[in-house]
CSV table of C-alpha atoms in Angstrom, one decimal:
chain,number,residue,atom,x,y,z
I,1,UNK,CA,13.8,-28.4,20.4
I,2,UNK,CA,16.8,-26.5,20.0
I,3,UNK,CA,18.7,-26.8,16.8
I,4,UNK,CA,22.2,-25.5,15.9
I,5,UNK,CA,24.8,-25.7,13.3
I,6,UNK,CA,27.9,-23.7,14.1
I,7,UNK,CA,30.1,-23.8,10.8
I,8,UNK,CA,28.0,-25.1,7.9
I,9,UNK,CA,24.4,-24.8,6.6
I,10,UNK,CA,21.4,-26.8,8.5
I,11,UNK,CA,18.8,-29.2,6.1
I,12,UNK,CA,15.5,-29.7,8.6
I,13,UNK,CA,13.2,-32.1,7.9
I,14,UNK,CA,9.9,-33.5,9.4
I,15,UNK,CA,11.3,-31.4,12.7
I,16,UNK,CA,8.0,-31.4,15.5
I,17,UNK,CA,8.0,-29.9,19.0
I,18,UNK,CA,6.5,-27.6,21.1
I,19,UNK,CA,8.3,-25.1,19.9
I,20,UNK,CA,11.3,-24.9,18.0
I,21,UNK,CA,14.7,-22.5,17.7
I,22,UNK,CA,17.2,-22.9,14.9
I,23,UNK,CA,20.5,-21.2,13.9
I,24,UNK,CA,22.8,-21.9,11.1
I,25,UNK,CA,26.1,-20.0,12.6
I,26,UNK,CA,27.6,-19.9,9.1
I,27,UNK,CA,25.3,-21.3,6.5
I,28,UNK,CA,21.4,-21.7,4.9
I,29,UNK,CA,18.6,-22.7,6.9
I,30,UNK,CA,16.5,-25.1,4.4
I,31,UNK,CA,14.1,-27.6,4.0
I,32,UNK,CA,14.0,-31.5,2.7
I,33,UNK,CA,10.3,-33.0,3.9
I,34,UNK,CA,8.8,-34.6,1.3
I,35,UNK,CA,6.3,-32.5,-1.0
I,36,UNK,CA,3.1,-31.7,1.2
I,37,UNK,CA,5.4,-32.3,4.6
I,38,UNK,CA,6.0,-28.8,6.8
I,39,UNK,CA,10.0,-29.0,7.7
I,40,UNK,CA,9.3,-27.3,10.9
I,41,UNK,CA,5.9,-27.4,13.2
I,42,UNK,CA,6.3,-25.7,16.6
I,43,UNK,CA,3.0,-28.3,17.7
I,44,UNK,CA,2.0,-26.5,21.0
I,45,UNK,CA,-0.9,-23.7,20.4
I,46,UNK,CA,1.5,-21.0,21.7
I,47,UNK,CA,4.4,-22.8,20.2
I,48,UNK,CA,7.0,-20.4,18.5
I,49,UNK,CA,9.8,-21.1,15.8
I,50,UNK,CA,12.7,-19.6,16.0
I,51,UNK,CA,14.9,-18.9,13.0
I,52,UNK,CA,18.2,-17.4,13.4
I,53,UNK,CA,21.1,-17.9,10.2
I,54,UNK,CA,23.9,-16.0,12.1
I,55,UNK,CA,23.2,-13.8,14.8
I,56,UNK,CA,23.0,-10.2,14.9
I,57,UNK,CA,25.2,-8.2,13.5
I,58,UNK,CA,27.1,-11.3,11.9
I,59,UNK,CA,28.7,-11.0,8.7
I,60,UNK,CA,27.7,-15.1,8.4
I,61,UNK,CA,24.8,-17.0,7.7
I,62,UNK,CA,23.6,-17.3,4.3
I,63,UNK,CA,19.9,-17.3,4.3
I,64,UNK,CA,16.2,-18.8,5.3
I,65,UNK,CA,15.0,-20.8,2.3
I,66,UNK,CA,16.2,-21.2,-0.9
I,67,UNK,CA,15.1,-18.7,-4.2
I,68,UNK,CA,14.1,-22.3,-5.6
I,69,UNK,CA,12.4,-23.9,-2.3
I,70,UNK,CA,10.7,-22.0,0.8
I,71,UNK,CA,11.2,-23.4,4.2
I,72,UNK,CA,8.0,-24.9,5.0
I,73,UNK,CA,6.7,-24.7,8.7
I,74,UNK,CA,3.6,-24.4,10.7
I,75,UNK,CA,3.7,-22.1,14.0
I,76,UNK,CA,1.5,-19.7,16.4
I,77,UNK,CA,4.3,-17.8,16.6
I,78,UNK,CA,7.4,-16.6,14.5
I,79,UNK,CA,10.7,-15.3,14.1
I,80,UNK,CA,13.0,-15.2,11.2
I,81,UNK,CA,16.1,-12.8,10.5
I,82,UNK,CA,19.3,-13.3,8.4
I,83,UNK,CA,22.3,-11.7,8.4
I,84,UNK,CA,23.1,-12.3,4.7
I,85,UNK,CA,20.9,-14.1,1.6
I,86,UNK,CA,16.8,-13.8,1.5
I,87,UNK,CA,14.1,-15.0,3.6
I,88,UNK,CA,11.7,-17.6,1.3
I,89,UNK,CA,9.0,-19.3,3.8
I,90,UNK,CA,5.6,-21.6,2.9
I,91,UNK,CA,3.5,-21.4,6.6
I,92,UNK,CA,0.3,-23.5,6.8
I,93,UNK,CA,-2.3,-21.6,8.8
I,94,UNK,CA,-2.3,-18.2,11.0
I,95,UNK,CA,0.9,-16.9,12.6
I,96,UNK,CA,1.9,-14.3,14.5
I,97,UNK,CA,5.7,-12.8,13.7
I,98,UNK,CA,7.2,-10.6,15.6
I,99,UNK,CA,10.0,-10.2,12.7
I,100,UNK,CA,10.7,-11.8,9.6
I,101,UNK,CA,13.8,-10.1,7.9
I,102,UNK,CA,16.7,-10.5,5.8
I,103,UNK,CA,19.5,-8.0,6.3
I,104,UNK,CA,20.7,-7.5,3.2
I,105,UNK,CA,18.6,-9.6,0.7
I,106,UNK,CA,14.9,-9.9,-0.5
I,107,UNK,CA,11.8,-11.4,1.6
I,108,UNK,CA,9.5,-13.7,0.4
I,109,UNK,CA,6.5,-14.8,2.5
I,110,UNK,CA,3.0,-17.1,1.4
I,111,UNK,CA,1.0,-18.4,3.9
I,112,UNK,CA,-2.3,-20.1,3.6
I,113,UNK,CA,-3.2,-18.4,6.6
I,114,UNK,CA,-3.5,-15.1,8.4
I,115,UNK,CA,0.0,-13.1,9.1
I,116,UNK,CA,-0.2,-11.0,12.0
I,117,UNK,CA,3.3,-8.8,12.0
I,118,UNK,CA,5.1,-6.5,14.0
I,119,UNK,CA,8.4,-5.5,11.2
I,120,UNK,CA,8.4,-7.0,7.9
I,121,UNK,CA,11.8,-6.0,6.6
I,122,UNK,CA,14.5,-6.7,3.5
I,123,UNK,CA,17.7,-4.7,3.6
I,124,UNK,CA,18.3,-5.1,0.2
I,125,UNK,CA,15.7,-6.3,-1.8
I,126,UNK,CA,11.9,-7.3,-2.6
I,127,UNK,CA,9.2,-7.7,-0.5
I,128,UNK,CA,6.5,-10.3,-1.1
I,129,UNK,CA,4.1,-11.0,1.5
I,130,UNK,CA,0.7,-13.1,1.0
I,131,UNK,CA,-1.8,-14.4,3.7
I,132,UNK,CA,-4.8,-16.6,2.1
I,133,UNK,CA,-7.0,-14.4,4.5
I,134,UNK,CA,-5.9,-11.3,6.3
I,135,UNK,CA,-2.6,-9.6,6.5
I,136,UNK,CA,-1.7,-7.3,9.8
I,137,UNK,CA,1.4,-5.4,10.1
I,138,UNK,CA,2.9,-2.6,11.8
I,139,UNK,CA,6.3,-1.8,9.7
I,140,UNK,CA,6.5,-2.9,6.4
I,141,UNK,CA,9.8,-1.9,4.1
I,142,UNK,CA,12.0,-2.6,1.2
I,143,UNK,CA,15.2,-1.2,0.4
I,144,UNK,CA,18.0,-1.6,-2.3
I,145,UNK,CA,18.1,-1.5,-6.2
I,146,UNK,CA,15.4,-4.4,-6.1
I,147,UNK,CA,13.7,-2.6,-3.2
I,148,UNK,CA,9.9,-3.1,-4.2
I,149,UNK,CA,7.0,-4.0,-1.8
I,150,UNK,CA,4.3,-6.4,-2.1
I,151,UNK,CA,1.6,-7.2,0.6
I,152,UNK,CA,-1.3,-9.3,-0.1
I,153,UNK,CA,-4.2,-10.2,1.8
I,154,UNK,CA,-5.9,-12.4,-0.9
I,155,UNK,CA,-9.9,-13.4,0.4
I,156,UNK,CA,-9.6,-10.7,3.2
I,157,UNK,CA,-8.5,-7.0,4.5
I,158,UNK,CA,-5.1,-5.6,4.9
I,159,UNK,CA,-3.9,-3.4,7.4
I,160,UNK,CA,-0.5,-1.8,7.5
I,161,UNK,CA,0.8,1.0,9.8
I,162,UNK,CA,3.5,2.4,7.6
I,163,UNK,CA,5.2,0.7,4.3
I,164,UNK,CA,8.2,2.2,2.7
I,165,UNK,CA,9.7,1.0,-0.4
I,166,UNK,CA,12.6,2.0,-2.6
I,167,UNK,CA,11.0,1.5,-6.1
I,168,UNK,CA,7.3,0.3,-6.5
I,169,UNK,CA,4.8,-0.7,-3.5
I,170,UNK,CA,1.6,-2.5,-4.0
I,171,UNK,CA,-1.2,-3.4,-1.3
I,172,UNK,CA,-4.4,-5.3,-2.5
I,173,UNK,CA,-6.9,-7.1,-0.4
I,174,UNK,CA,-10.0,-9.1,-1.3
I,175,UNK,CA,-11.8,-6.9,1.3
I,176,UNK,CA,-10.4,-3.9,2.4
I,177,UNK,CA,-7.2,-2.0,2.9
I,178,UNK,CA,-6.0,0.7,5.6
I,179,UNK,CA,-2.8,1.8,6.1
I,180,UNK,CA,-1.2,4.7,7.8
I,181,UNK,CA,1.0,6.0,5.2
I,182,UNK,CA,2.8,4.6,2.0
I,183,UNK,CA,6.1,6.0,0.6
I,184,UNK,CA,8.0,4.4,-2.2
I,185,UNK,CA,10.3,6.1,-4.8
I,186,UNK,CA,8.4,4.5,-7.8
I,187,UNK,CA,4.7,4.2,-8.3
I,188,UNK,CA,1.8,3.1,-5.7
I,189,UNK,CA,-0.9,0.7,-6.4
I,190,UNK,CA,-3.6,-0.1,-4.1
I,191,UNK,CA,-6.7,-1.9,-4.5
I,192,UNK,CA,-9.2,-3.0,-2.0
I,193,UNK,CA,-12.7,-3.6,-3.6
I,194,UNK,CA,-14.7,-2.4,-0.5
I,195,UNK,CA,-12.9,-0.3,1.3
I,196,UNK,CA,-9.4,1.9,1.0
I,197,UNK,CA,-7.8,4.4,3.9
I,198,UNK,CA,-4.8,5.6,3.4
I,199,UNK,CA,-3.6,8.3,5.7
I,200,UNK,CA,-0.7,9.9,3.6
I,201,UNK,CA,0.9,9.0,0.4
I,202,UNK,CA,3.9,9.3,-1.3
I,203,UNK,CA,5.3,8.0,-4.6
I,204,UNK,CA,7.2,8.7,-7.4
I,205,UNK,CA,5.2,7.5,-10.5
I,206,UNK,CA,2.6,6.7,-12.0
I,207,UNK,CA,0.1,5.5,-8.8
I,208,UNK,CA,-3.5,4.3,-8.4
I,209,UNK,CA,-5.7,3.5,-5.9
I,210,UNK,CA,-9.3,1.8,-5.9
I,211,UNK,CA,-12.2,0.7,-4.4
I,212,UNK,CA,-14.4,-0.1,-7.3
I,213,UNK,CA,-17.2,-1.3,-5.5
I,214,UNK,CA,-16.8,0.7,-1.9
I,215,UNK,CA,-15.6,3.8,-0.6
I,216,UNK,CA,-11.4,5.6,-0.8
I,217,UNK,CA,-10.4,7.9,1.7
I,218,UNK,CA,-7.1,9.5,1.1
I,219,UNK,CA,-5.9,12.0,3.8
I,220,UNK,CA,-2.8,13.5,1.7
I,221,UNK,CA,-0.5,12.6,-1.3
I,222,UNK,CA,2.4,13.7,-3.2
I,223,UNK,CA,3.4,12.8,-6.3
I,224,UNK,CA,6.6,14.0,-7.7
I,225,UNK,CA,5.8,12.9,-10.8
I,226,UNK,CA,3.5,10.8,-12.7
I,227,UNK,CA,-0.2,10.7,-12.4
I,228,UNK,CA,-2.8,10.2,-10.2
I,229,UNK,CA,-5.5,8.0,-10.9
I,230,UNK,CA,-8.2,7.1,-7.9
I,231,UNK,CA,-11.4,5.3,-8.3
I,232,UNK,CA,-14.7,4.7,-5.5
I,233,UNK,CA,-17.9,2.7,-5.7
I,234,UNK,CA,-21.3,4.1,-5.7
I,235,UNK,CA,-20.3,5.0,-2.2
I,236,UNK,CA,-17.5,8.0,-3.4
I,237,UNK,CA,-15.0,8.9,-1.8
I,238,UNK,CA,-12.9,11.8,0.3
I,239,UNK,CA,-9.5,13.6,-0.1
I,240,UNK,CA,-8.1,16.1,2.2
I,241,UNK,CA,-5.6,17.1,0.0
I,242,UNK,CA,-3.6,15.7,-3.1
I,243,UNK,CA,-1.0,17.3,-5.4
I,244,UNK,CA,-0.2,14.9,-8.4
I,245,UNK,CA,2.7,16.1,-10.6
I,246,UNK,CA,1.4,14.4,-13.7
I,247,UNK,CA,-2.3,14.6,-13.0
I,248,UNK,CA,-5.1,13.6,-11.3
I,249,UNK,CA,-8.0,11.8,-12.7
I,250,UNK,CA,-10.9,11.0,-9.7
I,251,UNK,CA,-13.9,8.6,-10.7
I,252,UNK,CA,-16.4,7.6,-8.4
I,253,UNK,CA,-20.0,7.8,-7.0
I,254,UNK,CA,-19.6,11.6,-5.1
I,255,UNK,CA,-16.6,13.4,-3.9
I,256,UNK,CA,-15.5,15.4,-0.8
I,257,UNK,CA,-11.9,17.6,-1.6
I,258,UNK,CA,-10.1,19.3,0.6
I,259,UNK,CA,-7.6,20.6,-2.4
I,260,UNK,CA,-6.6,18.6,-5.0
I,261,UNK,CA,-3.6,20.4,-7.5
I,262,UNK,CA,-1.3,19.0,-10.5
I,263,UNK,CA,1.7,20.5,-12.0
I,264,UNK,CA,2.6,22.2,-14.8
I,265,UNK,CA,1.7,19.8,-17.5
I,266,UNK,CA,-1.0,17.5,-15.6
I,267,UNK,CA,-4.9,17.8,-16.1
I,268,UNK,CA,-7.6,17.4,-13.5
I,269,UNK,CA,-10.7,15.4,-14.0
I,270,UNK,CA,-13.7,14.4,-11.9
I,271,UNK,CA,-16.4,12.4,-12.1
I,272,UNK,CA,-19.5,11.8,-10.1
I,273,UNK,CA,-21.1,9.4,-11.2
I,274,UNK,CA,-24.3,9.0,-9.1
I,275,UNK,CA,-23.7,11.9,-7.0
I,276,UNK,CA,-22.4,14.8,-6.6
I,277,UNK,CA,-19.0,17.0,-6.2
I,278,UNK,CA,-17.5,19.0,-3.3
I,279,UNK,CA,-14.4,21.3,-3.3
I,280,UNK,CA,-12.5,23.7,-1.4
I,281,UNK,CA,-9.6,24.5,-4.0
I,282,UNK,CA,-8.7,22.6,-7.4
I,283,UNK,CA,-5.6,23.7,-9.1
I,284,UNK,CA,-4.8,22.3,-12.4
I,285,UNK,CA,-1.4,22.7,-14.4
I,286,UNK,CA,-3.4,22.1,-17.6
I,287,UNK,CA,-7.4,21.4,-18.1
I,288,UNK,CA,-9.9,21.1,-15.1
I,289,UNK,CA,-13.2,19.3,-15.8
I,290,UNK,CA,-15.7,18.7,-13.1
I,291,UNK,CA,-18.7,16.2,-14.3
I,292,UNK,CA,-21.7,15.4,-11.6
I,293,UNK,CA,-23.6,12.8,-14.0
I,294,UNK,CA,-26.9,13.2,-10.8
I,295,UNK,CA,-26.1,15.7,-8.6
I,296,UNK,CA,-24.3,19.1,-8.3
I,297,UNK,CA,-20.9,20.8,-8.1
I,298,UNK,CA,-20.2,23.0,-5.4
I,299,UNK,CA,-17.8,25.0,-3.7
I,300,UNK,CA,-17.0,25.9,-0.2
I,301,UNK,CA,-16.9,29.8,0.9
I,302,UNK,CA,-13.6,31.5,-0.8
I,303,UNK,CA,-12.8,28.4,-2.6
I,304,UNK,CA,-10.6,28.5,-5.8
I,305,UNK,CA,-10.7,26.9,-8.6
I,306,UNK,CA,-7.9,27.2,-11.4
I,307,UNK,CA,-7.0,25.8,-14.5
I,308,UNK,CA,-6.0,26.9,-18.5
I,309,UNK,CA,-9.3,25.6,-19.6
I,310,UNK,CA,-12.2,24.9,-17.3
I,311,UNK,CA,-15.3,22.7,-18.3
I,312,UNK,CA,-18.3,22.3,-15.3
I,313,UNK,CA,-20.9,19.9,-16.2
I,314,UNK,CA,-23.9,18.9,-13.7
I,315,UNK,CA,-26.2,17.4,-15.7
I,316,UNK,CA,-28.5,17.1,-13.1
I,317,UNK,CA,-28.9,19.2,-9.9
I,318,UNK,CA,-27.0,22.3,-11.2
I,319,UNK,CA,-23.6,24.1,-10.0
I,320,UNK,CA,-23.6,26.4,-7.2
I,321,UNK,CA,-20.7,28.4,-5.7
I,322,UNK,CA,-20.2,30.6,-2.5
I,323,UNK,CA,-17.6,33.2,-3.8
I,324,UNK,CA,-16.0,31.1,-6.1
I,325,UNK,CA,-12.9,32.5,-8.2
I,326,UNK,CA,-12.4,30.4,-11.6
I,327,UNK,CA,-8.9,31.6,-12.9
I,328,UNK,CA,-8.7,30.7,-17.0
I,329,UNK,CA,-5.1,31.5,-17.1
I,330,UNK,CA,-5.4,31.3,-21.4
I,331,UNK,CA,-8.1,34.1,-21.6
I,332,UNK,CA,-6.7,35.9,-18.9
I,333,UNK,CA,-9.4,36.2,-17.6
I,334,UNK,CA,-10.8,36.1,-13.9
I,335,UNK,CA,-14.7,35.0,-13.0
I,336,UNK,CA,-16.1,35.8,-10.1
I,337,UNK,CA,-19.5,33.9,-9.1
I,338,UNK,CA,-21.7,35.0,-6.4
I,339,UNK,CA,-25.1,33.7,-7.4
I,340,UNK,CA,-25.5,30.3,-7.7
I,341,UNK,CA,-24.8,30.2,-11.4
I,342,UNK,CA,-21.4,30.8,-13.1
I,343,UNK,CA,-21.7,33.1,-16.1
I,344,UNK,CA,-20.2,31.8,-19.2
């Protein structure tokens, strides 16, 4: 079915075919089916919907969806772009989209399926995406004022190449998350109870990340300000390396660190709690405590540990370094430890 309106808006209703392409030259795409009735459903297994409100380019068009009342529809396969207003759509079941995006507004997505995406994308505005069960994307981003990101995969696992948003982002899963890297200009939050991967970070504020009953693997992140908080199941968790303007505070069952550092004013804290603790070089603006409630802190060869006051406690399994320097910058005093325990 092929559906146009070339100098108004275009109400769909009940609309079923194959597949399905839509455009509102100079107007809203929306939807009238009665409550519990898809406006669109492209009924072939491949089927696609297409959704076009102006093309390309087009200073016309005025939006997908309403802010009051998403577009409902039901389709293998997707596209949805808008040259002006914001992208609000309700699918029923799994779909693939090769884009949903609004040009210059915000983007609003719930499905009671799986998404499977290729760009997720508002020019000026939020992001809200939410599968029922898993959420796949490749380019995820937000920009404007209102420029936040929000991807959901609510009773499964979220995967997301790269997401980039203008104030905060969030990513939380019912399983696990992965993504590639996350940058926003605010603060990051990402939880996915069994599993998180994140290959590099960057925000702006106050961020956290957990797996409370799995494992977090974080291969780098910057904060410019704000701190870092970062939480693992019984499983622990691994950081290549991490500097957190504000702080860092790590809790979980053991930890691997590459380098982990904080700025001027921020503290460092650690915490093992059914294992043990593994650095090559911790540098805190402020205090550094290191706690291995089971097992034992140690240090690579030449590592370097720094901070204005220092507290190791292992309260089982001891501490052991290989030619560890501990720098207490308010005694002014430098410890070197060669054995394999640190003099007070």
């Amino acid at each position: 079915a092929y559906l146009a309106a070339y100098n108004g808006a275009m109400t769909l209703s009940d609309v079923q075919a194959g597949s399905i392409y839509a455009t509102a030259y100079n107007g809203i795409l929306s939807g009238a089916s009665y409550a519990g009735v898809n406006d669109l459903v492209a009924t072939s297994a491949t089927g696609s919907i297409f959704l076009n409100s102006a093309p390309t380019g087009s200073a016309y068009g005025t939006g997908i969806g309403s802010s009051g009342r998403a577009l409902r529809i039901a389709a293998a396969n997707l596209y949805a772009t808008t040259a002006q207003g914001l992208v609000n759509l309700a699918i029923s079941g799994d779909t693939n989209a090769q884009l949903i995006n609004a040009s210059q507004g915000g983007v609003s997505v719930n499905s009671t399926g799986a998404i499977t995406a290729q760009q997720l994308s508002a020019g000026n505005g939020a992001l809200n995406i939410t599968a029922a069960t898993n959420l796949n994307a490749i380019q995820a981003s937000a920009s404007g004022a209102q420029g936040s990101a929000s991807l959901q995969a609510t009773a499964g696992a979220l995967s997301v190449n790269t997401v980039s948003a203008s104030q905060a982002a969030a990513l939380r899963a019912g399983t696990q998350v992965s993504a590639g890297s996350i940058s926003a200009t605010a603060g990051v939050n990402v939880t996915g109870p069994q599993r998180v991967i994140i290959g590099s970070l960057s925000a702006g504020a106050n961020s956290s990340l957990s797996a409370a009953s799995g494992t977090l693997n974080l291969g780098s992140g910057q904060l410019s300000a704000g701190q870092l908080s970062v939480t693992a199941g019984t499983a622990g968790g691994n950081i290549g390396s991490a500097n957190a303007a504000g702080g860092a505070t790590l809790s979980g069952g053991n930890w691997n660190i590459g380098t982990l550092s904080s700025g001027a004013g921020g503290n460092i804290g650690i915490t093992a709690t059914s294992g043990g603790i593994q650095y090559a070089s911790l540098n805190s603006g402020q205090d550094l405590s290191l706690t291995a409630n089971s097992g034992t802190i140690s240090s690579q060869a030449g590592a370097l540990a720094s901070g204005r006051n220092i507290t190791y406690n292992a309260a089982a399994g001891g501490i052991h370094y290989t030619l560890t320097l501990i720098h207490i910058s308010r005694c002014r005093r430098l410890v070197t430890c060669s054995s394999r325990s640190c003099p007070p």
